[in-house]
Every structure is written in structure tokens, then in C-alpha cells.
mmCIF file of C-alpha atoms in Angstrom:
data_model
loop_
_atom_site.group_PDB
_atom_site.id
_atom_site.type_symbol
_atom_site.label_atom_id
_atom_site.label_comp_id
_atom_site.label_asym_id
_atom_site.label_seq_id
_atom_site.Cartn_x
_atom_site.Cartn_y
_atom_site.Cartn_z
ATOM 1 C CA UNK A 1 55.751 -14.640 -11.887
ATOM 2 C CA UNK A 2 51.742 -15.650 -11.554
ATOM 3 C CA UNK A 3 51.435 -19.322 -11.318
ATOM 4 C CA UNK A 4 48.682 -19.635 -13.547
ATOM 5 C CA UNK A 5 48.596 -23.436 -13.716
ATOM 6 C CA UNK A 6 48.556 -23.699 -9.468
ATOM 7 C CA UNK A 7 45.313 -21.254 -9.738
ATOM 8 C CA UNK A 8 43.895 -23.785 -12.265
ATOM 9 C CA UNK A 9 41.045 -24.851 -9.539
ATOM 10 C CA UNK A 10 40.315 -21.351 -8.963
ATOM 11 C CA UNK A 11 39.802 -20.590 -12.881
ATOM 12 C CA UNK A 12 38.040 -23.517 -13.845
ATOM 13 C CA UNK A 13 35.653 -22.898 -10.548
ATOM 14 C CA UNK A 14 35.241 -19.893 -12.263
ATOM 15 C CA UNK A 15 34.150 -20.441 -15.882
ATOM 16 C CA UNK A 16 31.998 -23.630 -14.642
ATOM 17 C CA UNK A 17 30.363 -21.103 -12.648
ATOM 18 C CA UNK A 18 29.337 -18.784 -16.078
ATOM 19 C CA UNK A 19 28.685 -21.903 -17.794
ATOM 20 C CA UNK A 20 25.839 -22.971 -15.216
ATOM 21 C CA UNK A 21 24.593 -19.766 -14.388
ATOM 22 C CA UNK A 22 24.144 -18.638 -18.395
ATOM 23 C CA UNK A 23 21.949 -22.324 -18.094
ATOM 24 C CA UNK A 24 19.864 -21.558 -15.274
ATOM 25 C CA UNK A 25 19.128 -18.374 -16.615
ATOM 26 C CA UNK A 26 18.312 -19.559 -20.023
ATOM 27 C CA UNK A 27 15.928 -22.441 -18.110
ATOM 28 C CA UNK A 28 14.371 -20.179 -16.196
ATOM 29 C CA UNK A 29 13.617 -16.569 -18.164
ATOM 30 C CA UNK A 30 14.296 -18.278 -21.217
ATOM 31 C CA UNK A 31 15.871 -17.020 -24.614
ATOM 32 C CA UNK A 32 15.351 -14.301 -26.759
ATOM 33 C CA UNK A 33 15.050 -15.500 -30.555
ATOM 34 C CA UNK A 34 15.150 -12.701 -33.169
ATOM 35 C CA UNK A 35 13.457 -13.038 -36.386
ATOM 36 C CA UNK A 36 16.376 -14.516 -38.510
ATOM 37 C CA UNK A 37 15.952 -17.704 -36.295
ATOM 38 C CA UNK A 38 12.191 -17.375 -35.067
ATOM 39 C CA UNK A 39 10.869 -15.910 -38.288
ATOM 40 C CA UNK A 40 8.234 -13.170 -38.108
ATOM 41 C CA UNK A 41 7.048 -10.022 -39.958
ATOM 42 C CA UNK A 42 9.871 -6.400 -41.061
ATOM 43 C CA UNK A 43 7.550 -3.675 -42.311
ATOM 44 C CA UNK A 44 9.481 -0.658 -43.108
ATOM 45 C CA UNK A 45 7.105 2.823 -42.664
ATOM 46 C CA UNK A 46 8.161 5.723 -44.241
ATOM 47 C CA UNK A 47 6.567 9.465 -42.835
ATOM 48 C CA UNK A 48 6.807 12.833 -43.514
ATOM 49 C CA UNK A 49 8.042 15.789 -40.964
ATOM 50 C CA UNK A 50 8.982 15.184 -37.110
ATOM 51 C CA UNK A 51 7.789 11.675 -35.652
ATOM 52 C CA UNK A 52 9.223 10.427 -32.265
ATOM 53 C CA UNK A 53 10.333 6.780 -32.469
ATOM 54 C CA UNK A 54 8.924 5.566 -29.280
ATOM 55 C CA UNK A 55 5.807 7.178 -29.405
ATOM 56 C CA UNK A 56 5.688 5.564 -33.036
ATOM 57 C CA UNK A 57 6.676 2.141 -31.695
ATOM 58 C CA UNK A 58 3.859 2.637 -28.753
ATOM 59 C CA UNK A 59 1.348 3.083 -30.983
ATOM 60 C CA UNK A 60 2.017 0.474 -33.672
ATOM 61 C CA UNK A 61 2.598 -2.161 -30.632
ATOM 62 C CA UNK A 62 -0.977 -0.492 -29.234
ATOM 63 C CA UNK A 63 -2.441 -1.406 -32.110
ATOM 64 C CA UNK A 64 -0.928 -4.378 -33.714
ATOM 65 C CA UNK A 65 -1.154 -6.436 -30.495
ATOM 66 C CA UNK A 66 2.072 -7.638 -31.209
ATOM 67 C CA UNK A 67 5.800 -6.310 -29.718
ATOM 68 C CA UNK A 68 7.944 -4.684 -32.520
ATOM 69 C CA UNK A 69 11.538 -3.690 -32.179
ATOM 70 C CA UNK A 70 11.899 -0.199 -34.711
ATOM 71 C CA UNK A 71 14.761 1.110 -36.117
ATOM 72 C CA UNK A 72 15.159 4.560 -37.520
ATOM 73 C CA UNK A 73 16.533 4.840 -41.383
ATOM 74 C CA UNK A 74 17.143 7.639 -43.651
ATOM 75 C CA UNK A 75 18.019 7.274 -47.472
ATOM 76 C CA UNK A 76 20.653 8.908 -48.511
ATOM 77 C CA UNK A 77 20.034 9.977 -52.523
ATOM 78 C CA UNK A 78 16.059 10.597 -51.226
ATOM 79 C CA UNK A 79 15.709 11.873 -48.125
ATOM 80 C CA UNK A 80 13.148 9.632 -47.354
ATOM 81 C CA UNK A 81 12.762 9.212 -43.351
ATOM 82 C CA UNK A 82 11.455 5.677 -42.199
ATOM 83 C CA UNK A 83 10.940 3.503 -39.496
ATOM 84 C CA UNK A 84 11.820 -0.429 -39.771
ATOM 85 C CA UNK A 85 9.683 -2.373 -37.790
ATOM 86 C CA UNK A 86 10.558 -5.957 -36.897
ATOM 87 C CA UNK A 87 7.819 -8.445 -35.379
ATOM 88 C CA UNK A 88 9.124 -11.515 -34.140
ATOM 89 C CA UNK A 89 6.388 -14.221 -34.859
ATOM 90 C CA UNK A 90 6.297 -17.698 -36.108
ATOM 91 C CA UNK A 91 2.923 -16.844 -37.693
ATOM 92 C CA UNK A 92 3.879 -13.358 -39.129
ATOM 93 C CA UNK A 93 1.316 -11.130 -40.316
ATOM 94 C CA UNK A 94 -0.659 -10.851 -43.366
ATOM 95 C CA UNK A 95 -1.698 -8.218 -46.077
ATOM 96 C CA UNK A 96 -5.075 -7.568 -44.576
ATOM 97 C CA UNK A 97 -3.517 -7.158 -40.782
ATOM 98 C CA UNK A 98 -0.691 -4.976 -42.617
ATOM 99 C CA UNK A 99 -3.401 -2.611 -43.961
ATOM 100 C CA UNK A 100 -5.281 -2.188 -41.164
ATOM 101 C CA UNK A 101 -2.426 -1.710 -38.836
ATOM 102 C CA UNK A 102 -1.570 1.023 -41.122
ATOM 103 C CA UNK A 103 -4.818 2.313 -41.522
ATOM 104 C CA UNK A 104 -4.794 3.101 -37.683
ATOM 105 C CA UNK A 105 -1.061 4.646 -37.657
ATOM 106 C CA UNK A 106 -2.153 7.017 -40.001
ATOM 107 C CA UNK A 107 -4.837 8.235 -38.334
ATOM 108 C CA UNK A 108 -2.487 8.409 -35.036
ATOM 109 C CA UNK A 109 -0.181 10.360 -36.442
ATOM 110 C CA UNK A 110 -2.005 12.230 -39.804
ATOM 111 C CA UNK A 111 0.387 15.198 -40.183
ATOM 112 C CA UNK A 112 3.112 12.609 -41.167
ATOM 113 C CA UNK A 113 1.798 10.528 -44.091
ATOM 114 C CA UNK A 114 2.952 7.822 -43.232
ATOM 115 C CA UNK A 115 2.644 4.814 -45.712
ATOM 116 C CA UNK A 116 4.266 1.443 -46.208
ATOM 117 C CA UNK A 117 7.321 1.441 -47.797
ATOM 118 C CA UNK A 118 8.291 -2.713 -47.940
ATOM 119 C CA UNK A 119 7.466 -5.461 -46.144
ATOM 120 C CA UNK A 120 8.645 -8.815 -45.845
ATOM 121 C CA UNK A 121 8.019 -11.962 -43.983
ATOM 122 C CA UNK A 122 10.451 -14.678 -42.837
ATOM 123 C CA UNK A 123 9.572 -18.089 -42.471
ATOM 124 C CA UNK A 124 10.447 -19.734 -39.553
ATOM 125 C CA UNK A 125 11.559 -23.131 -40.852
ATOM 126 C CA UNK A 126 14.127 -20.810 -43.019
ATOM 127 C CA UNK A 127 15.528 -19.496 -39.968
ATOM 128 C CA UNK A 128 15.815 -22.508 -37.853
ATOM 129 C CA UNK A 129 18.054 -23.480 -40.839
ATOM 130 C CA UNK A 130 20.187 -21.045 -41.140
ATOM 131 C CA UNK A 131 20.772 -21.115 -37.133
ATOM 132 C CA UNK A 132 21.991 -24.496 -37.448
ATOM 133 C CA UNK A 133 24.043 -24.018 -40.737
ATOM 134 C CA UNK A 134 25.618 -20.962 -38.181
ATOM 135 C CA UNK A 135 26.616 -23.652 -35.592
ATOM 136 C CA UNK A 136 28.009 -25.995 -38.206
ATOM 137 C CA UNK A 137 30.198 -23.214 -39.509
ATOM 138 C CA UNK A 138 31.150 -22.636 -35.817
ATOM 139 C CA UNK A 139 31.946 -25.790 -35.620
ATOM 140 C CA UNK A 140 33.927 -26.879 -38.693
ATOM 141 C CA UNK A 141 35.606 -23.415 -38.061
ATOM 142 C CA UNK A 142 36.914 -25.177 -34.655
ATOM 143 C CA UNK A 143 37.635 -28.706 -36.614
ATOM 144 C CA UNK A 144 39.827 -26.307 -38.939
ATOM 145 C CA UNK A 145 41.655 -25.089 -35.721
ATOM 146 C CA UNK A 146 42.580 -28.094 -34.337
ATOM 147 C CA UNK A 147 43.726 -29.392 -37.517
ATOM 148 C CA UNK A 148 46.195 -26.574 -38.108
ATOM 149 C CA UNK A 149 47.848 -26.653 -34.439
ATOM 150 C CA UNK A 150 48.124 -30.194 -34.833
ATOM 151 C CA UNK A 151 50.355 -29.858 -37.612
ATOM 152 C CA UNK A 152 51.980 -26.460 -36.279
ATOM 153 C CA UNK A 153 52.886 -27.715 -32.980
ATOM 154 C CA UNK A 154 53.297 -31.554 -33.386
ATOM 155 C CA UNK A 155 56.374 -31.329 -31.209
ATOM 156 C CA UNK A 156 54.530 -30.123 -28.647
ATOM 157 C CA UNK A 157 52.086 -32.569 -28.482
ATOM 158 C CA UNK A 158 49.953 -30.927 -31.246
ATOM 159 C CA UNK A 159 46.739 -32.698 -31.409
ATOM 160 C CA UNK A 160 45.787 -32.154 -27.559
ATOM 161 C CA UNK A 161 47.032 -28.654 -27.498
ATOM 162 C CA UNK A 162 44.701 -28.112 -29.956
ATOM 163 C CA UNK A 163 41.724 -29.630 -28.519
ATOM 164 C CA UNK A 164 42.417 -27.883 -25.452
ATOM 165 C CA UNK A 165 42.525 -24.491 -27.333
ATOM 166 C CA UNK A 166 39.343 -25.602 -28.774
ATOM 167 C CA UNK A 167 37.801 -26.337 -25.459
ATOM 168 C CA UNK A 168 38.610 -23.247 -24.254
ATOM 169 C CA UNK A 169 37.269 -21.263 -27.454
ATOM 170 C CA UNK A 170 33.909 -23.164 -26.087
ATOM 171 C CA UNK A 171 33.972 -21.630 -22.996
ATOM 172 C CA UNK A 172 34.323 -18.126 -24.680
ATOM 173 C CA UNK A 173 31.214 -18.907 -27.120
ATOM 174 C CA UNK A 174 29.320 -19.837 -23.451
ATOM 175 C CA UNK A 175 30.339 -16.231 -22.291
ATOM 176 C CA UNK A 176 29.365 -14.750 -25.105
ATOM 177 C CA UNK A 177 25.566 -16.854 -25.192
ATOM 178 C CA UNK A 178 24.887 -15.898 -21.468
ATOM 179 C CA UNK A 179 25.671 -11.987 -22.288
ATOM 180 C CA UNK A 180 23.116 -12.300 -24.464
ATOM 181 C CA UNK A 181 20.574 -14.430 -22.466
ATOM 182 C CA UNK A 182 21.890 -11.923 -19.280
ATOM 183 C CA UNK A 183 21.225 -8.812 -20.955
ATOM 184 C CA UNK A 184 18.033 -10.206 -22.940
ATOM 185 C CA UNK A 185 19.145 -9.019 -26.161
ATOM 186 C CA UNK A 186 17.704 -11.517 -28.709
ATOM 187 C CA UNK A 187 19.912 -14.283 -31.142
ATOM 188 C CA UNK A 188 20.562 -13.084 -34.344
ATOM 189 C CA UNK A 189 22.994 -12.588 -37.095
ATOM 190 C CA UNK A 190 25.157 -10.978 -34.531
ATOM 191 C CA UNK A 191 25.413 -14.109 -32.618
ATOM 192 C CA UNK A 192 26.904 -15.530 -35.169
ATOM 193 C CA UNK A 193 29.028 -12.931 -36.041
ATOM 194 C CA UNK A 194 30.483 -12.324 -32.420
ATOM 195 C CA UNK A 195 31.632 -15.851 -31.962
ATOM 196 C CA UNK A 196 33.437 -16.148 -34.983
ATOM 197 C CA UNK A 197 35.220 -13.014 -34.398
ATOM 198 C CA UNK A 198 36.362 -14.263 -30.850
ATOM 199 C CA UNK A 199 37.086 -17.155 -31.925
ATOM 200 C CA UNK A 200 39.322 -15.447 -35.072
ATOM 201 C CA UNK A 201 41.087 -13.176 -31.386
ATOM 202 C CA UNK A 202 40.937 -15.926 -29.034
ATOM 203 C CA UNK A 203 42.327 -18.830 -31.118
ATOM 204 C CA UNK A 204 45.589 -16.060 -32.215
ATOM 205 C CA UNK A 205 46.200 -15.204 -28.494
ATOM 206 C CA UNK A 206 46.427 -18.814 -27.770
ATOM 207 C CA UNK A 207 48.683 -19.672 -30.581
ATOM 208 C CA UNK A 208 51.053 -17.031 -29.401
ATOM 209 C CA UNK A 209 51.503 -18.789 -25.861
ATOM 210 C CA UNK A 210 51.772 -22.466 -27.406
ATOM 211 C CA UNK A 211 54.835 -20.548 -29.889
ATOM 212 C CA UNK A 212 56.164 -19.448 -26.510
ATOM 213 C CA UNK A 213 56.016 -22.478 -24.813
ATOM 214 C CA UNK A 214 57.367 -24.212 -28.118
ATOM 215 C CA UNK A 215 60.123 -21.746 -27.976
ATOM 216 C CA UNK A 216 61.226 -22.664 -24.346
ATOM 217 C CA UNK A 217 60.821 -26.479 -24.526
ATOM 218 C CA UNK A 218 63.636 -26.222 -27.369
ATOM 219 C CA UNK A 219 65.244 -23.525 -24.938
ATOM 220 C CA UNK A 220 65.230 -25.247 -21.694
ATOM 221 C CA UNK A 221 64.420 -29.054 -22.906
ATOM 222 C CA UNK A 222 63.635 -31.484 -19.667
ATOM 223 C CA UNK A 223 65.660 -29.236 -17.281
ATOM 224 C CA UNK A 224 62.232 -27.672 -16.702
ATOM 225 C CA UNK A 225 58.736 -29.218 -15.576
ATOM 226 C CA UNK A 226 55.754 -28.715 -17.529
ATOM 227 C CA UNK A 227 53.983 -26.748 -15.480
ATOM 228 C CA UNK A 228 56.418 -24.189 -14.310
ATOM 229 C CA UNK A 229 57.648 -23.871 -18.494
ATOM 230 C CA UNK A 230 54.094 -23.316 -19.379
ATOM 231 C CA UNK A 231 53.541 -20.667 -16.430
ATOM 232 C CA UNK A 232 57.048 -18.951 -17.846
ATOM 233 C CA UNK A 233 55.259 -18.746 -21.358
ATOM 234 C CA UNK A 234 52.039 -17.286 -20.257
ATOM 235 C CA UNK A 235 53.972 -14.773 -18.325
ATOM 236 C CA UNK A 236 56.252 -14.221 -21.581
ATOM 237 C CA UNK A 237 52.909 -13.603 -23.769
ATOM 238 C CA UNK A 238 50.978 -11.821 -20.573
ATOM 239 C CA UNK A 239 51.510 -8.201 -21.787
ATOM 240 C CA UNK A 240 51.287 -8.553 -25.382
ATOM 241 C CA UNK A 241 47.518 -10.646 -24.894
ATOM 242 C CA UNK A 242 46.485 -7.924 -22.614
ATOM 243 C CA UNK A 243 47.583 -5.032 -24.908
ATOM 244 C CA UNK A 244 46.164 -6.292 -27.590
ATOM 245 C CA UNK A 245 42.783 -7.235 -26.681
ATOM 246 C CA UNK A 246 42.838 -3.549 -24.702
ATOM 247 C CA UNK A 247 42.852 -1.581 -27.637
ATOM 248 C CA UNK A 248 40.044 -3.903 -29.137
ATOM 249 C CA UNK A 249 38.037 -3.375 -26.316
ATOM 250 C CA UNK A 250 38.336 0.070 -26.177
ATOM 251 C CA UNK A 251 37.867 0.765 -29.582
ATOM 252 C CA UNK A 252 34.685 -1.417 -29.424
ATOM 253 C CA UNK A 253 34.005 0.090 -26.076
ATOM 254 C CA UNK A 254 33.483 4.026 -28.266
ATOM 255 C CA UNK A 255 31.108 2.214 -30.599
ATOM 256 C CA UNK A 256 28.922 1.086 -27.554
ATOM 257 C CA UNK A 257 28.926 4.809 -26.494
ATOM 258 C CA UNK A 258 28.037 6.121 -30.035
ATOM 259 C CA UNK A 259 25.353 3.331 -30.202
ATOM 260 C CA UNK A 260 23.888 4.204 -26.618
ATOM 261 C CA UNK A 261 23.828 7.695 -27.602
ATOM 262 C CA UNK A 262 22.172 7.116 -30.918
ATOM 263 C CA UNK A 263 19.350 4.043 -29.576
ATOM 264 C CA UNK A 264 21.018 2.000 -32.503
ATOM 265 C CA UNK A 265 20.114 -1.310 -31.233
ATOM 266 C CA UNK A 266 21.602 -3.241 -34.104
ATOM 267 C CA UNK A 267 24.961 -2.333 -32.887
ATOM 268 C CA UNK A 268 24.752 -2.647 -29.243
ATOM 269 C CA UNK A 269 23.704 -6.074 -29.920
ATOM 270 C CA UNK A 270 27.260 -6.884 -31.508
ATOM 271 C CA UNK A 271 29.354 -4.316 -29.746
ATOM 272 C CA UNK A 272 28.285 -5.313 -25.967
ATOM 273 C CA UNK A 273 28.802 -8.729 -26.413
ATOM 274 C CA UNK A 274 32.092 -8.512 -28.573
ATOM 275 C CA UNK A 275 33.386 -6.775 -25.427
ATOM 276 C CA UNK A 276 32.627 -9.427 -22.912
ATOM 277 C CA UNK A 277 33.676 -12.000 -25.531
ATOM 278 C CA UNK A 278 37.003 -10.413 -26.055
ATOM 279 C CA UNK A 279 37.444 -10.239 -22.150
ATOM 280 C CA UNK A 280 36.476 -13.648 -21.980
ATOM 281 C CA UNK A 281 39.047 -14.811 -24.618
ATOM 282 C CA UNK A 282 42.001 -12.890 -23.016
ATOM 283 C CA UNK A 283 40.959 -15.139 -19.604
ATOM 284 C CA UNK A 284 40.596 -18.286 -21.291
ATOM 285 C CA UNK A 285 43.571 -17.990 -23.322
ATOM 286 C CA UNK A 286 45.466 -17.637 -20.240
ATOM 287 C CA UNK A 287 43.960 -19.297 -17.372
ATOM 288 C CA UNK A 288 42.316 -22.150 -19.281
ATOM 289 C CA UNK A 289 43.980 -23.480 -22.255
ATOM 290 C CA UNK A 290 47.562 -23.722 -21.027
ATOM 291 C CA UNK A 291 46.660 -24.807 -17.803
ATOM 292 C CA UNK A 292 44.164 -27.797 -19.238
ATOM 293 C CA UNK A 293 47.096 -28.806 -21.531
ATOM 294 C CA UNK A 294 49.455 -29.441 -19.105
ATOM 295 C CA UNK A 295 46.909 -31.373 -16.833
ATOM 296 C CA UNK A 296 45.882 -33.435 -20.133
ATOM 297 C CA UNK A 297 49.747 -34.646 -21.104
ATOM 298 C CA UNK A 298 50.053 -35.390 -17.188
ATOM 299 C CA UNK A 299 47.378 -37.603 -17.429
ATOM 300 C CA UNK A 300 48.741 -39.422 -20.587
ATOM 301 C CA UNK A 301 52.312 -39.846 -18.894
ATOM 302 C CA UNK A 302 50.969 -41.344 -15.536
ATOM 303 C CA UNK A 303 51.483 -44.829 -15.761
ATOM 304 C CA UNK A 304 48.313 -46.813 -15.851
ATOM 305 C CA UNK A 305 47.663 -49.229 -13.190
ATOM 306 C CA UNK A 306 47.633 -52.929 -13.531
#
């Protein structure tokens, strides 16, 4: 049997580790903000024939001045090839720039006919908005969990396992911010979306193991110390976490490939991290939460000096 809680030192070493390094990192190449948070300019370009993306995306960064990430798109009822084109500026850019920019693409490339399709700008104070009504959602989301394993596990001591769960959720949403400061993949949406899903896997894992441990309290009552009953229900739940997040990951792992293979950016950006995240939530759910708990109703049963 691993004694997870006697290895707490050794795990928490470890996730204070990611937590500081993800912070350096941030300080000192900073972060990435796409344009749902920074704002900036999408201009979608649809052509004619055979274009190559890159060589499109050099020459509208040549001569726009200004870096664009491009996405290929084909409609499905027209046929119509185009290229989306996101700039990420707080300025954006206007009609006039727009024309000329496009003015000089066609002439690059004037077998293609290539002509603006849509364009749209996003303001930046709109995006700084809806990045911090995305944290508030995180966070209620966590208020929400707390709540309900309060209630669920109140003979357990209910209210600080779920903090503790909590805590640890935070450590997976710090995982999943420095994969994508690490790998410089802008915040966006996807951000958002990856931490809610790991906190949707993480926060079930963890609910398992506290049903365990519920489970042998009632089984084995005082006859057994904390720690060692909470090491016996991590072990219990071990395969069954594992398992579990193993077929997530390696169904996510196939859409990495496919995305890879196909440059699809969009989906790297969720599948990559949604990986790491699950990994992440498989380790805290095991080496964090359970151990933390047991340290925190230790602490409330010492007897306080006088």
C-alpha cells in the first residue's frame, strides 16, 4: 500500500514548485492574451484556386505590420475556401487599413481573387469583461462545490473536506495556466473552457475517495488513525482514478494528433492543455486533497496551548 499522506512533503514540494515556476515564467516572458480578452481585429479572406496558408499569413503579416494568427475554413453548402485572420490589438484596425491591406494581398497573390469576406473588431474593454465574468464563474463554480460536499459528507467533517478539494482544484487551474504560459499558446475561450472541464473530472475523482474514506470510517470507526484510513481509501479508489482519466487522456491525446496533423490551432489550444490538466487532476486528487485533509482536522484536534 503507497503511503500517500507520509509523501505529503514530497507532493506539496512538488506542486509549489509548478505554482512558482508558471509565475516566474509569466513575470519574465510574460502572457499571451488572445483577442477575446485583448480585443483586436478577425478579417475573414476568401480566394479562389490553390493558396498556401503560410505563405498567405507571411504576406498579410509583411504587409499589415501587424502578427496575425490564420485559420483555414471551407463552407460547406458553397464551397467557398477562406482564410480567418485574427489580429490581436487593443487598437484594431480600421476600414481604410482593411482596404489597403487587401489591396496589396491581391496583388501578391492575383490568380486567387481574393476579397474580404467579413470582418469584425472586438473591443478590448468587452473582453477584459468577459475574462473576469470567466473567473467569477470559476469561482462560484468552486463556492457550488464546497457547498455540496459540505452537505454530502458532513460526517466526515464536510465543510473542510471540501475546501481542501477546492484547494486542490486550484492547484489544477495553476497547471493548466502555466501550460499555457509554458507552451505560449495565448488565453482564450479555451482557457475557460479547460478549467471548468477539470474541474467537472477533478472535483468527481475526489468525491469518489472522500465516499471511500466515508465508507471505511463507518467500517473501521476509531480502531483506525486518520492517516493510515485515508491512505487505505486512496489505494481503494487508485485504479479506478487512473483508469478513468487514462481513457480521457488518450482519447484527447488522438485529437492532439489529428490537430497536429491538420495545423488546427484552435484545437491544440484546448486539447494540449486538457491533457496536462487531466494529469494534473488525477495527482492532485490523490496526493493533495486527502493528504491536506487529514493534516487540516489534525490541526483542529491538537489542543491549543494556554
Amino acid at each position: 500500500m503507497i503511503d500517500f499522506y507520509g509523501h505529503r512533503k514530497v507532493y506539496f514540494t512538488i506542486s509549489l514548485s509548478i505554482i512558482v515556476v508558471s509565475l516566474l515564467i509569466s513575470i519574465i516572458f510574460g502572457v499571451k492574451m488572445d483577442i477575446q480578452f485583448k480585443g483586436g481585429s478577425i478579417i475573414t479572406y476568401s480566394y479562389e484556386g490553390n493558396l498556401d496558408m503560410e505563405k498567405f499569413e507571411d504576406k498579410l503579416q509583411e504587409v499589415s505590420g501587424a502578427e496575425f494568427s490564420i485559420q483555414e475554413s471551407t463552407d460547406v453548402a458553397s464551397g467557398m475556401k477562406s482564410f480567418v485572420a485574427s489580429s490581436v490589438d487593443s487598437v484594431g484596425l480600421d476600414s481604410d487599413q482593411q482596404f489597403e491591406i487587401l489591396n496589396k494581398l491581391k496583388a501578391a497573390f492575383p490568380e486567387n481573387n481574393i476579397a474580404t469576406a467579413g470582418s469584425n473588431s472586438v473591443n478590448p474593454i468587452i473582453g477584459k469583461e468577459f475574462f473576469i465574468k470567466s473567473m467569477v464563474a470559476v469561482a462560484f463554480a468552486s463556492l457550488l462545490m464546497i457547498i455540496y460536499i459540505g452537505f454530502r459528507f458532513k460526517k466526515i467533517g464536510g465543510w473542510s473536506a471540501g475546501v481542501m478539494a477546492v484547494i486542490a482544484l486550484f492547484h489544477d487551474v495553476f497547471v493548466v495556466y502555466a501550460t499555457f504560459v509554458f507552451f505560449r499558446i495565448p488565453l482564450n475561450d479555451n482557457f475557460i473552457a479547460v478549467i471548468l472541464t477539470i474541474l467537472g473530472f477533478s472535483i468527481n475523482d475526489t468525491i469518489v475517495i472522500y465516499d471511500r474514506i466515508r465508507e471505511n470510517k463507518k467500517l473501521f470507526g476509531t480502531k483506525m488513525p486518520l492517516p493510515e484510513l485515508v491512505n487505505k481509501s486512496i489505494n481503494q479508489s487508485l485504479s479506478r482514478s487512473i483508469v478513468t482519466s487514462a481513457c480521457t487522456i488518450l482519447a484527447m491525446s488522438v485529437v492532439v494528433a489529428v490537430a497536429l496533423y491538420n495545423n488546427v490551432t484552435s484545437i491544440m489550444s484546448f486539447a494540449l492543455p486538457m491533457i496536462i490538466g487531466m494529469i494534473s487532476g488525477v495527482y492532485s486528487t490523490i496526493c493533495i486533497a486527502g493528504p491536506l485533509w487529514v493534516m487540516w482536522l489534525q490541526r483542529e484536534k491538537k489542543p491549543k496551548k494556554a
